[in-house]
Amino acid sequence: MLLTTINQILILFGYMGMGFFLCRGKFLPENTPTVISRLLNYILMPATIINTFMDKCTVENFVSKWHIMLYSSVILLFCIIVGLLFGRFFHKDPYIQRIYRYSFTVCNFAFLGIAFVEGVAPELLFDYLLFILPLNLYTFSLGVAWLIPTEGNNGFSFKSFLNPICISLLIGAVMGLTNAVRYIPEQLNFLPSIIGGASKAMSPMAMILTGFVIGSYPILSQLKNYKVYIIAVARIFVMPLLIVVILNLLNTPKDIVSVALCANAMPLGLNTVIIPSAYGKDPKLGGSLALVSQLMCIITIPLLFGIFLQ
């Protein structure tokens, strides 16, 4: 597992290096992150979710695996409490506190997490998608609200759940539970192939986007904030280590421990870059969190996975 993990990291970082090179060489326009983000959100990630759910989301699987979402919800609550308790100690500005709070709560469980699970343990992908369902619901509600710089408004709206990821989860679940693929007319049997083909492009594009975003900010200035290192170590190493140890002490099934580790050991995500930028805020802090945690994960992920995913 250790060699498999290291190999997958090198593959993903290779794609990220491509994005970094394209950015620094100015081979693509400045709005490239926006374009790729929309491609991922509207096409590639929904295709990955639908492709997995329509194959794996049977009545038997769903009934036998509902407890995965329960474990996920409890772990998410723990992470939210950690963020609420410690986020306020890192800055006086309320909005910056919310960025730190968000960073304590979730990491890049979507773009990078799905890509990593597909490469290291594809047999766990369905379990992983079930596990991150509560995380997606949090991200598109309270999480986004924390990152939106509005005065006197938390930014929460139930309309936030009407997004491509949540919709694709519903579509994939319905297709899987009803076995809708078998009812597709022979003239339209190319549709599953299109969905499957699009899902294969998700991982490379997600990492190219990560590299492009990181490359758009000065490297040295992103490495000078000591608070970023504290957050990164706590979120990508200490917290997943604590979560896995507690789960093992509770004799939690191995598959749940594995997906919990995958979802919580990933580097910090890009929402702390993308959302502040969209609202005219300086995304430097989010860029620093993403860059430092990405670099640290070269060591922390093989270490954690080598110990706990034997």
Backbone as numpy.savetxt, mean C-alpha at the origin, in Angstrom:
# Nx Ny Nz CAx CAy CAz Cx Cy Cz
13.26 -18.43 1.67 12.43 -17.22 1.67 13.29 -15.96 1.67
14.45 -16.01 2.38 15.31 -14.83 2.44 15.81 -14.44 1.05
16.29 -15.43 0.28 16.80 -15.14 -1.06 15.67 -14.67 -1.99
14.50 -15.29 -1.84 13.34 -14.88 -2.65 12.96 -13.43 -2.35
12.99 -13.09 -1.06 12.65 -11.72 -0.65 13.65 -10.71 -1.20
14.94 -11.02 -1.05 15.98 -10.11 -1.56 15.85 -9.95 -3.07
15.59 -11.05 -3.77 15.45 -10.99 -5.23 14.26 -10.12 -5.62
13.13 -10.25 -4.89 11.96 -9.43 -5.20 12.22 -7.96 -4.93
12.95 -7.66 -3.85 13.30 -6.28 -3.55 14.15 -5.68 -4.67
15.12 -6.46 -5.15 15.99 -5.98 -6.22 15.19 -5.73 -7.50
14.21 -6.59 -7.77 13.37 -6.40 -8.95 12.57 -5.10 -8.82
11.92 -4.93 -7.67 11.10 -3.74 -7.46 11.94 -2.47 -7.46
13.12 -2.53 -6.84 13.99 -1.37 -6.83 14.57 -1.10 -8.21
14.67 -2.14 -9.03 15.09 -1.91 -10.41 14.08 -1.07 -11.17
12.80 -1.40 -10.98 11.75 -0.58 -11.60 11.76 0.84 -11.02
11.96 0.93 -9.70 11.99 2.25 -9.08 13.16 3.06 -9.62
14.28 2.40 -9.86 15.43 3.09 -10.46 15.12 3.63 -11.84
14.31 2.91 -12.60 13.89 3.40 -13.91 13.11 4.71 -13.78
12.19 4.72 -12.81 11.41 5.94 -12.60 12.29 7.09 -12.16
13.24 6.82 -11.28 14.18 7.84 -10.81 15.01 8.39 -11.98
15.49 7.49 -12.84 16.28 7.89 -14.01 15.45 8.72 -14.98
14.21 8.30 -15.21 13.35 9.05 -16.13 13.07 10.46 -15.61
12.95 10.57 -14.28 12.69 11.87 -13.67 13.91 12.77 -13.75
15.04 12.26 -13.26 16.26 13.07 -13.22 16.76 13.43 -14.61
16.53 12.54 -15.58 16.94 12.83 -16.95 15.94 13.69 -17.70
14.82 13.98 -17.05 13.75 14.80 -17.64 13.29 14.25 -18.99
13.17 12.92 -19.04 12.71 12.27 -20.26 11.19 12.29 -20.39
10.52 12.56 -19.27 9.07 12.61 -19.27 8.61 13.93 -18.66
7.42 14.40 -19.01 6.94 15.69 -18.48 6.71 15.66 -16.98
6.59 16.84 -16.38 6.46 16.96 -14.93 5.16 16.37 -14.40
4.14 16.31 -15.24 2.86 15.77 -14.78 2.79 14.25 -14.88
3.93 13.61 -15.14 3.96 12.15 -15.26 3.42 11.45 -14.03
3.79 11.86 -12.78 3.22 11.17 -11.60 1.71 11.20 -11.56
1.12 12.32 -11.99 -0.34 12.41 -12.01 -0.93 11.42 -13.00
-0.31 11.33 -14.18 -0.80 10.42 -15.21 -0.68 8.96 -14.76
0.50 8.60 -14.22 0.71 7.22 -13.79 -0.20 6.88 -12.61
-0.37 7.82 -11.68 -1.26 7.58 -10.54 -2.68 7.28 -11.01
-3.14 8.04 -11.98 -4.49 7.80 -12.50 -4.57 6.46 -13.22
-3.52 6.11 -13.97 -3.50 4.82 -14.65 -3.56 3.69 -13.63
-2.80 3.81 -12.55 -2.81 2.78 -11.51 -4.16 2.70 -10.80
-4.70 3.86 -10.44 -5.93 3.90 -9.66 -7.16 3.50 -10.46
-7.18 3.88 -11.75 -8.38 3.66 -12.55 -8.35 2.38 -13.37
-7.15 1.84 -13.65 -7.06 0.67 -14.53 -6.31 -0.49 -13.90
-5.04 -0.28 -13.57 -4.16 -1.40 -13.25 -4.47 -2.05 -11.90
-4.64 -1.24 -10.85 -4.95 -1.84 -9.55 -6.36 -2.44 -9.54
-7.39 -1.76 -10.07 -8.69 -2.43 -10.16 -8.64 -3.74 -10.94
-7.83 -3.78 -12.02 -7.69 -5.02 -12.78 -7.08 -6.12 -11.93
-6.08 -5.77 -11.12 -5.44 -6.76 -10.24 -6.43 -7.30 -9.22
-7.21 -6.40 -8.64 -8.20 -6.81 -7.63 -9.29 -7.68 -8.24
-9.84 -7.25 -9.37 -10.90 -8.02 -10.03 -10.38 -9.38 -10.47
-9.18 -9.39 -11.05 -8.59 -10.64 -11.53 -8.42 -11.65 -10.40
-8.03 -11.18 -9.22 -7.83 -12.09 -8.08 -9.16 -12.51 -7.47
-10.05 -11.54 -7.27 -11.31 -11.83 -6.58 -12.22 -12.72 -7.43
-12.25 -12.50 -8.75 -13.18 -13.30 -9.55 -12.73 -14.76 -9.62
-11.47 -15.00 -9.27 -10.96 -16.37 -9.26 -11.01 -16.99 -7.87
-10.71 -16.19 -6.84 -10.55 -16.73 -5.49 -11.74 -16.48 -4.56
-12.58 -15.49 -4.88 -13.65 -15.11 -3.95 -14.87 -16.00 -4.16
-14.74 -17.24 -3.73 -15.88 -18.14 -3.74 -16.59 -18.06 -2.40
-17.80 -18.60 -2.35 -18.55 -18.59 -1.09 -17.76 -19.34 -0.01
-17.16 -20.45 -0.39 -16.40 -21.25 0.58 -15.21 -20.46 1.13
-14.46 -19.81 0.22 -13.30 -19.03 0.65 -13.70 -17.86 1.53
-14.76 -17.17 1.14 -15.16 -15.98 1.88 -15.64 -16.35 3.28
-16.44 -17.41 3.37 -16.94 -17.84 4.68 -15.80 -18.30 5.58
-14.83 -18.99 5.00 -13.73 -19.54 5.80 -12.67 -18.50 6.14
-12.67 -17.34 5.45 -11.60 -16.37 5.64 -12.08 -15.00 6.15
-13.34 -14.91 6.59 -13.84 -13.62 7.07 -13.03 -13.11 8.25
-12.46 -14.03 9.03 -11.72 -13.63 10.22 -10.44 -12.87 9.87
-9.97 -13.00 8.62 -8.78 -12.24 8.20 -9.05 -10.75 8.32
-10.25 -10.32 7.89 -10.60 -8.91 7.98 -10.76 -8.46 9.43
-11.18 -9.38 10.30 -11.30 -9.05 11.72 -9.91 -8.79 12.31
-8.96 -9.66 12.02 -7.59 -9.44 12.47 -7.06 -8.11 11.95
-7.31 -7.85 10.67 -6.84 -6.61 10.06 -7.41 -5.39 10.76
-8.70 -5.43 11.08 -9.35 -4.28 11.72 -8.77 -4.01 13.10
-8.49 -5.07 13.85 -7.91 -4.90 15.19 -6.50 -4.33 15.09
-5.71 -4.84 14.15 -4.34 -4.32 13.97 -4.38 -2.86 13.51
-5.31 -2.54 12.61 -5.45 -1.15 12.16 -5.80 -0.24 13.32
-6.71 -0.68 14.19 -7.07 0.12 15.36 -5.85 0.38 16.24
-5.03 -0.65 16.43 -3.79 -0.49 17.19 -2.89 0.57 16.56
-2.73 0.52 15.24 -1.87 1.48 14.54 -2.43 2.90 14.63
-3.75 3.03 14.53 -4.37 4.35 14.65 -4.12 4.93 16.04
-4.24 4.10 17.07 -3.99 4.56 18.44 -2.53 5.00 18.60
-1.60 4.25 18.02 -0.18 4.64 18.07 0.00 5.99 17.40
-0.63 6.18 16.22 -0.52 7.46 15.52 -1.08 8.62 16.31
-2.23 8.40 16.95 -2.85 9.45 17.74 -2.01 9.80 18.97
-1.38 8.80 19.56 -0.60 9.03 20.77 0.73 9.72 20.49
1.41 9.31 19.42 2.77 9.76 19.20 2.92 10.82 18.11
1.94 10.92 17.20 2.07 11.88 16.11 2.21 13.31 16.56
1.58 13.65 17.65 1.57 15.04 18.13 2.91 15.49 18.70
3.78 14.54 19.04 5.06 14.90 19.65 6.13 15.31 18.63
5.82 15.20 17.34 6.85 15.42 16.33 6.81 16.81 15.71
5.74 17.56 15.96 5.68 18.92 15.40 4.56 19.69 16.08
4.70 21.00 16.14 3.68 21.84 16.76 2.53 22.15 15.81
2.83 22.18 14.52 1.79 22.50 13.54 0.78 21.35 13.44
-0.53 21.64 13.62 -1.55 20.58 13.60 -1.57 19.77 12.31
-1.35 20.45 11.17 -1.39 19.72 9.90 -0.20 18.77 9.77
1.00 19.22 10.16 2.18 18.35 10.12 1.98 17.18 11.07
1.34 17.42 12.21 1.03 16.33 13.14 0.19 15.26 12.46
-0.76 15.70 11.65 -1.62 14.75 10.96 -0.86 13.92 9.93
0.14 14.50 9.30 0.98 13.75 8.37 1.75 12.67 9.11
2.34 13.04 10.26 3.05 12.05 11.06 2.08 10.98 11.59
0.88 11.40 11.97 -0.12 10.47 12.48 -0.49 9.45 11.41
-0.70 9.94 10.20 -1.02 9.05 9.08 0.13 8.08 8.81
1.37 8.59 8.89 2.53 7.75 8.62 2.69 6.64 9.65
2.32 6.91 10.88 2.34 5.86 11.90 1.27 4.80 11.62
0.19 5.20 10.99 -0.98 4.32 10.87 -0.86 3.32 9.73
-0.50 3.77 8.54 -0.43 2.85 7.40 0.85 3.09 6.61
1.25 2.04 5.90 2.38 2.16 4.99 1.88 1.83 3.58
2.79 1.54 2.67 2.40 1.33 1.27 1.88 -0.09 1.06
0.73 -0.40 1.69 0.16 -1.73 1.62 -0.48 -2.01 0.27
-0.79 -0.96 -0.50 -1.51 -1.15 -1.77 -0.54 -1.36 -2.93
-0.02 -0.27 -3.50 0.84 -0.40 -4.68 1.99 -1.36 -4.43
2.81 -1.08 -3.42 4.01 -1.88 -3.17 3.67 -3.21 -2.51
2.71 -3.20 -1.58 2.36 -4.43 -0.88 1.84 -5.50 -1.82
0.92 -5.13 -2.71 0.38 -6.10 -3.66 1.48 -6.60 -4.59
2.34 -5.68 -5.05 3.44 -6.06 -5.92 4.37 -7.04 -5.22
4.63 -6.80 -3.96 5.55 -7.65 -3.21 4.96 -9.04 -2.99
3.69 -9.10 -2.60 3.05 -10.39 -2.36 2.98 -11.19 -3.66
2.69 -10.52 -4.78 2.65 -11.21 -6.06 3.98 -11.86 -6.39
5.08 -11.21 -5.99 6.40 -11.73 -6.30 6.90 -12.77 -5.33
6.61 -12.60 -4.03 7.16 -13.47 -2.99 6.25 -14.65 -2.68
4.95 -14.37 -2.55 4.02 -15.44 -2.15 2.68 -15.25 -2.87
2.63 -15.49 -4.17 1.39 -15.25 -4.93 0.21 -16.06 -4.43
0.46 -17.19 -3.77 -0.64 -18.00 -3.24 -1.38 -17.30 -2.11
-0.77 -16.24 -1.55 -1.40 -15.49 -0.45 -2.11 -14.23 -0.93
-2.15 -14.01 -2.25 -2.67 -12.74 -2.74 -4.12 -12.51 -2.36
-4.96 -13.53 -2.46 -6.37 -13.36 -2.09 -6.50 -13.03 -0.61
-5.79 -13.77 0.24 -5.81 -13.48 1.67 -5.32 -12.06 1.93
-4.30 -11.65 1.19 -3.75 -10.31 1.39 -4.76 -9.24 1.01
-5.46 -9.44 -0.10 -6.45 -8.46 -0.53 -7.60 -8.37 0.47
-7.97 -9.49 1.07 -8.98 -9.45 2.13 -8.44 -8.69 3.34
-7.18 -8.92 3.67 -6.59 -8.28 4.84 -6.54 -6.76 4.67
-6.22 -6.29 3.46 -6.06 -4.84 3.28 -7.39 -4.13 2.98
-8.49 -4.90 2.92 -9.79 -4.25 2.69 -10.11 -3.22 3.77
-10.00 -3.53 5.07 -10.22 -2.49 6.09 -9.23 -1.33 5.97
-8.01 -1.64 5.54 -7.01 -0.58 5.38 -7.40 0.37 4.26
-7.94 -0.18 3.17 -8.42 0.66 2.08 -9.58 1.53 2.53
-10.51 0.95 3.31 -11.65 1.72 3.80 -11.17 2.87 4.69
-10.18 2.60 5.53 -9.61 3.66 6.37 -8.93 4.72 5.50
-8.11 4.29 4.56 -7.33 5.23 3.75 -8.23 6.19 3.00
-9.32 5.67 2.44 -10.20 6.51 1.62 -11.25 7.25 2.45
-11.13 7.18 3.76 -12.05 7.95 4.62 -11.23 8.79 5.58
-10.97 8.28 6.76 -10.25 9.04 7.78 -8.83 9.38 7.35
-8.15 8.44 6.67 -6.77 8.69 6.25 -6.66 9.88 5.32
-7.48 9.91 4.28 -7.48 11.04 3.36 -7.88 12.32 4.08
-8.84 12.20 4.99 -9.28 13.38 5.74 -8.14 13.99 6.54
-7.29 13.16 7.13 -6.14 13.67 7.89 -5.18 14.45 7.00
-5.06 14.06 5.74 -4.06 14.66 4.86 -4.58 15.86 4.08
-5.88 16.09 4.13 -6.44 17.25 3.44 -6.34 18.48 4.34
-5.63 19.52 3.91 -5.42 20.71 4.76 -6.61 21.64 4.76
-7.70 21.23 5.39 -8.90 22.07 5.46 -9.07 22.59 6.87
-9.58 23.77 6.97 -9.81 24.41 8.26 -11.21 24.08 8.77
-11.26 23.53 9.98 -12.56 23.25 10.59 -13.35 22.18 9.90
-12.66 21.35 9.08 -13.36 20.30 8.36 -12.42 19.11 8.22
-12.84 17.96 8.66 -12.00 16.78 8.59 -11.91 16.18 7.20
-12.73 16.68 6.26 -12.65 16.19 4.89 -13.31 14.84 4.67
-14.01 14.31 5.69 -14.61 12.99 5.56 -15.90 13.08 4.75
-16.07 12.11 3.89 -17.29 12.02 3.11 -17.49 10.57 2.69
-18.74 10.12 2.77 -19.01 8.76 2.33 -18.80 8.62 0.81
-18.80 9.73 0.10 -18.50 9.68 -1.32 -17.08 9.21 -1.58
-16.21 9.34 -0.55 -14.83 8.92 -0.73 -14.72 7.41 -0.96
-15.77 6.67 -0.55 -15.75 5.23 -0.79 -16.10 4.88 -2.23
-16.65 5.85 -2.97 -16.97 5.62 -4.38 -15.74 5.88 -5.22
-14.74 5.06 -5.02 -13.48 5.19 -5.74 -13.20 3.88 -6.47
-12.28 3.91 -7.46 -12.05 2.71 -8.28 -11.66 1.47 -7.49
-10.88 1.64 -6.42 -10.43 0.47 -5.67 -11.59 -0.20 -4.94
-12.37 0.59 -4.22 -13.51 0.01 -3.50 -14.54 -0.57 -4.47
-14.77 0.11 -5.59 -15.72 -0.38 -6.58 -15.23 -1.69 -7.19
-13.92 -1.76 -7.49 -13.37 -2.98 -8.08 -13.42 -4.15 -7.10
-13.25 -3.85 -5.79 -13.41 -4.90 -4.78 -14.82 -5.49 -4.84
-15.83 -4.62 -4.97 -17.21 -5.07 -5.04 -17.46 -5.87 -6.32
-16.96 -5.35 -7.45 -17.15 -6.04 -8.74 -16.49 -7.41 -8.70
-15.24 -7.45 -8.23 -14.52 -8.72 -8.18 -15.19 -9.72 -7.27
-15.69 -9.24 -6.11 -16.36 -10.13 -5.17 -17.64 -10.71 -5.79
-18.41 -9.87 -6.45 -19.66 -10.33 -7.08 -19.35 -11.34 -8.17
-18.33 -11.04 -8.98 -17.97 -11.96 -10.07 -17.50 -13.30 -9.52
-16.75 -13.24 -8.41 -16.27 -14.48 -7.83 -17.36 -15.29 -7.16
-18.20 -14.62 -6.37 -19.26 -15.32 -5.64 -20.30 -15.91 -6.58
-20.53 -15.25 -7.71 -21.54 -15.74 -8.67 -20.93 -16.58 -9.78
-19.58 -16.68 -9.77 -18.87 -17.40 -10.85 -19.30 -16.87 -12.21
-19.31 -15.55 -12.31 -19.85 -14.89 -13.50 -19.05 -15.18 -14.76
-17.78 -15.57 -14.61 -16.94 -15.80 -15.79 -17.53 -16.88 -16.70
-18.14 -17.89 -16.07 -18.68 -18.98 -16.89 -19.88 -18.56 -17.72
-20.48 -17.41 -17.38 -21.64 -16.93 -18.12 -21.26 -15.95 -19.24
-19.96 -15.64 -19.35 -19.52 -14.72 -20.40 -19.65 -15.42 -21.75
-20.33 -14.81 -22.72 -20.47 -15.44 -24.04 -19.11 -15.71 -24.68
-19.06 -16.71 -25.51 -17.79 -17.09 -26.15 -17.20 -15.94 -26.94
-18.08 -15.09 -27.49 -17.58 -13.96 -28.27 -16.87 -12.92 -27.41
-17.12 -12.96 -26.08 -16.52 -11.98 -25.18 -15.51 -12.62 -24.21
-15.02 -13.80 -24.52 -14.11 -14.47 -23.58 -12.72 -13.86 -23.55
-12.54 -12.80 -24.33 -11.26 -12.08 -24.28 -11.19 -11.16 -23.05
-12.31 -10.89 -22.39 -12.33 -9.95 -21.26 -11.45 -10.42 -20.10
-11.53 -11.69 -19.66 -10.63 -12.11 -18.58 -9.17 -11.97 -18.94
-8.84 -12.17 -20.23 -7.44 -12.02 -20.67 -6.98 -10.56 -20.57
-7.88 -9.64 -20.90 -7.54 -8.22 -20.79 -7.32 -7.84 -19.33
-8.21 -8.29 -18.47 -8.08 -7.98 -17.04 -6.79 -8.58 -16.49
-6.51 -9.83 -16.84 -5.29 -10.48 -16.37 -4.04 -9.80 -16.88
-4.07 -9.39 -18.15 -2.91 -8.70 -18.72 -2.66 -7.36 -18.07
-3.72 -6.61 -17.80 -3.57 -5.31 -17.14 -3.03 -5.47 -15.73
-3.45 -6.53 -15.04 -3.00 -6.73 -13.66 -1.49 -6.98 -13.60
-0.93 -7.58 -14.65 0.51 -7.87 -14.66 1.35 -6.60 -14.76
0.75 -5.52 -15.26 1.50 -4.26 -15.40 1.47 -3.42 -14.13
0.67 -3.82 -13.14 0.49 -3.00 -11.94 1.79 -2.82 -11.16
2.50 -3.91 -10.89 3.70 -3.84 -10.07 4.79 -2.96 -10.69
5.16 -3.18 -11.95 6.19 -2.31 -12.54 5.81 -0.83 -12.55
4.55 -0.53 -12.89 4.15 0.87 -12.97 4.12 1.52 -11.59
3.72 0.77 -10.57 3.70 1.31 -9.21 5.09 1.70 -8.75
6.08 0.87 -9.06 7.45 1.17 -8.63 8.08 2.26 -9.48
7.75 2.32 -10.76 8.24 3.42 -11.60 7.70 4.75 -11.07
6.42 4.75 -10.67 5.84 5.96 -10.08 6.59 6.35 -8.81
6.87 5.38 -7.95 7.59 5.66 -6.70 8.95 6.29 -6.99
9.69 5.71 -7.91 10.99 6.25 -8.25 10.92 7.64 -8.85
9.90 7.89 -9.67 9.74 9.19 -10.30 9.45 10.26 -9.25
8.57 9.93 -8.30 8.21 10.90 -7.26 9.42 11.22 -6.39
10.15 10.18 -5.97 11.33 10.40 -5.14 12.38 11.21 -5.90
12.52 10.94 -7.18 13.51 11.64 -7.97 13.19 13.10 -8.22
11.95 13.49 -7.97 11.56 14.88 -8.24 11.94 15.84 -7.13
12.53 15.32 -6.03 12.94 16.19 -4.92 14.42 16.00 -4.64
15.10 17.04 -4.17 16.53 16.94 -3.86 16.81 15.85 -2.83
17.71 14.94 -3.14 17.98 13.80 -2.29 18.53 14.22 -0.93
19.56 15.05 -0.93 20.22 15.40 0.33 19.28 16.10 1.30
18.45 17.00 0.78 17.54 17.72 1.67 16.50 16.79 2.27
16.23 15.65 1.62 15.25 14.70 2.14 15.83 13.82 3.24
17.14 13.87 3.42 17.79 12.97 4.37 18.22 13.67 5.65
17.84 14.93 5.83 18.34 15.71 6.95 17.41 15.77 8.15
16.18 15.35 8.01 15.19 15.43 9.09 15.29 14.17 9.96
15.85 14.30 11.16 16.05 13.13 12.02 14.72 12.51 12.45
13.65 13.31 12.51 12.35 12.78 12.91 11.85 11.75 11.90
12.22 11.94 10.65 11.80 11.01 9.60 12.38 9.62 9.87
13.61 9.56 10.35 14.25 8.28 10.64 13.55 7.57 11.80
13.14 8.36 12.80 12.43 7.77 13.94 11.11 7.17 13.48
10.37 7.93 12.69 9.09 7.44 12.17 9.30 6.18 11.34
10.29 6.22 10.44 10.52 5.10 9.54 10.88 3.83 10.30
11.80 3.93 11.25 12.20 2.76 12.03 11.01 2.21 12.81
10.24 3.12 13.42 9.08 2.68 14.21 8.05 1.99 13.33
7.78 2.56 12.15 6.66 2.05 11.34 7.01 0.82 10.53
8.21 0.74 10.00 8.52 -0.37 9.10 9.29 -1.50 9.78
9.70 -1.29 11.03 10.43 -2.35 11.72 9.83 -2.67 13.10
9.78 -1.68 13.98 9.34 -1.94 15.35 7.88 -2.38 15.39
7.00 -1.65 14.72 5.58 -1.99 14.77 5.26 -3.33 14.12
5.76 -3.62 12.90 5.48 -4.96 12.35 6.09 -6.08 13.19
7.27 -5.83 13.77 7.88 -6.83 14.64 6.99 -7.10 15.84
6.48 -6.05 16.46 5.60 -6.19 17.61 4.32 -6.91 17.22
3.75 -6.55 16.07 2.50 -7.17 15.61 2.69 -8.66 15.40
3.78 -9.04 14.74 4.01 -10.46 14.45 4.28 -11.24 15.73
5.04 -10.68 16.64 5.33 -11.37 17.91 4.03 -11.62 18.68
3.17 -10.60 18.77 1.90 -10.76 19.48 1.02 -11.80 18.81
0.94 -11.75 17.47 0.12 -12.74 16.74 0.63 -14.15 16.98
1.94 -14.32 16.98 2.50 -15.65 17.22 2.22 -16.13 18.64
2.29 -15.20 19.60 1.98 -15.57 20.99 0.52 -16.00 21.14
-0.34 -15.47 20.28 -1.77 -15.81 20.32 -2.09 -17.03 19.45
-1.03 -17.68 18.92 -1.19 -18.86 18.06 -2.06 -18.57 16.84
-1.84 -17.40 16.26 -2.58 -16.99 15.05 -2.14 -17.85 13.87
-3.07 -18.24 13.00 -2.70 -19.02 11.82 -1.57 -18.36 11.02
-0.70 -19.18 10.48 0.51 -18.69 9.81 0.18 -17.77 8.64
-0.86 -18.10 7.87 -1.21 -17.28 6.70 -1.57 -15.86 7.12
-2.29 -15.71 8.24 -2.67 -14.38 8.72 -1.44 -13.62 9.20
-0.54 -14.31 9.89 0.70 -13.67 10.32 1.48 -13.17 9.10
1.52 -13.98 8.05 2.27 -13.63 6.84 1.71 -12.39 6.17
0.38 -12.35 5.97 -0.20 -11.19 5.28 -0.15 -9.95 6.17
-0.25 -10.14 7.49 -0.14 -9.00 8.41 1.26 -8.40 8.33
2.26 -9.25 8.25 3.63 -8.77 8.12 3.83 -8.05 6.79
3.31 -8.63 5.71 3.45 -8.00 4.39 2.80 -6.62 4.37
1.64 -6.49 4.99 0.91 -5.22 4.95 1.55 -4.15 5.83
2.29 -4.57 6.85 2.80 -3.60 7.82 4.30 -3.36 7.74
5.02 -4.14 6.94 6.47 -3.97 6.82 6.88 -3.19 5.59
5.91 -2.78 4.78 6.23 -2.04 3.57 6.69 -0.61 3.91
7.44 0.03 3.02 7.83 1.43 3.26 6.62 2.35 3.27
6.82 3.56 3.74 5.73 4.53 3.82 5.28 4.91 2.41
3.99 5.19 2.29 3.40 5.39 0.98 3.56 6.80 0.42
2.90 7.01 -0.70 3.03 8.27 -1.44 1.87 9.23 -1.20
0.87 8.82 -0.42 -0.25 9.74 -0.17 0.20 11.01 0.54
1.25 10.89 1.38 1.75 12.08 2.09 2.51 13.01 1.14
2.72 12.56 -0.09 3.30 13.42 -1.13 2.19 13.94 -2.05
1.36 13.01 -2.51 0.37 13.33 -3.54 -0.72 14.26 -3.02
-1.29 13.96 -1.85 -2.43 14.74 -1.36 -2.02 16.15 -0.94
-0.94 16.34 -0.15 -0.52 17.72 0.16 -0.21 18.52 -1.11
0.42 17.87 -2.10 0.72 18.57 -3.36 -0.54 19.05 -4.05
-1.57 18.20 -4.03 -2.83 18.54 -4.69 -3.50 19.75 -4.05
-3.18 20.02 -2.77 -3.81 21.13 -2.05 -2.85 22.28 -1.79
-1.75 22.30 -2.55 -0.83 23.44 -2.47 0.10 23.45 -1.27
0.22 22.32 -0.56 1.13 22.23 0.57 2.49 21.68 0.12
3.53 22.01 0.87 4.87 21.52 0.56 4.94 20.01 0.81
5.25 19.20 -0.23 5.29 17.75 -0.06 6.66 17.22 0.38
7.55 18.12 0.78 8.92 17.70 1.12 8.93 16.67 2.23
8.12 16.85 3.28 8.10 15.91 4.39 7.66 14.53 3.91
6.61 14.48 3.10 6.15 13.20 2.58 7.19 12.54 1.70
7.90 13.34 0.90 8.97 12.79 0.07 10.10 12.21 0.91
10.43 12.89 1.99 11.48 12.40 2.89 11.07 11.08 3.54
9.82 11.01 4.00 9.33 9.78 4.61 9.37 8.61 3.62
8.97 8.88 2.37 8.97 7.82 1.36 10.39 7.37 1.04
11.29 8.34 0.82 12.66 8.01 0.43 13.39 7.24 1.53
13.38 7.77 2.75 14.11 7.14 3.85 13.58 5.74 4.13
12.26 5.59 4.14 11.68 4.27 4.42 11.97 3.29 3.30
12.00 3.77 2.05 12.35 2.89 0.94 13.77 2.36 1.09
14.69 3.24 1.45 16.08 2.82 1.61 16.24 1.86 2.78
15.55 2.14 3.89 15.65 1.26 5.05 15.08 -0.12 4.77
14.07 -0.18 3.92 13.41 -1.46 3.65 14.33 -2.45 2.95
15.40 -1.96 2.35 16.37 -2.87 1.74 16.93 -3.82 2.81
17.00 -3.33 4.04 17.51 -4.13 5.16 16.38 -4.75 5.97
15.35 -3.95 6.30 14.33 -4.41 7.24 13.44 -5.51 6.66
13.06 -5.41 5.39 12.17 -6.42 4.82 12.84 -7.79 4.75
14.05 -7.91 4.19 14.70 -9.24 4.21 14.89 -9.77 5.63
15.19 -8.88 6.58 15.39 -9.32 7.95 14.10 -9.88 8.55
13.01 -9.12 8.44 11.73 -9.56 9.00 11.19 -10.80 8.29
11.27 -10.79 6.96 10.73 -11.91 6.20 11.61 -13.15 6.38
12.91 -12.95 6.49 13.81 -14.08 6.68 13.57 -14.78 8.02
13.16 -14.02 9.02 12.92 -14.58 10.36 11.53 -15.21 10.46
10.51 -14.52 9.96 9.13 -14.92 10.25 8.42 -15.64 9.11
8.95 -15.60 7.89 8.27 -16.26 6.76 9.07 -17.45 6.27
9.42 -18.33 7.16 10.18 -19.52 6.79 9.26 -20.55 6.13
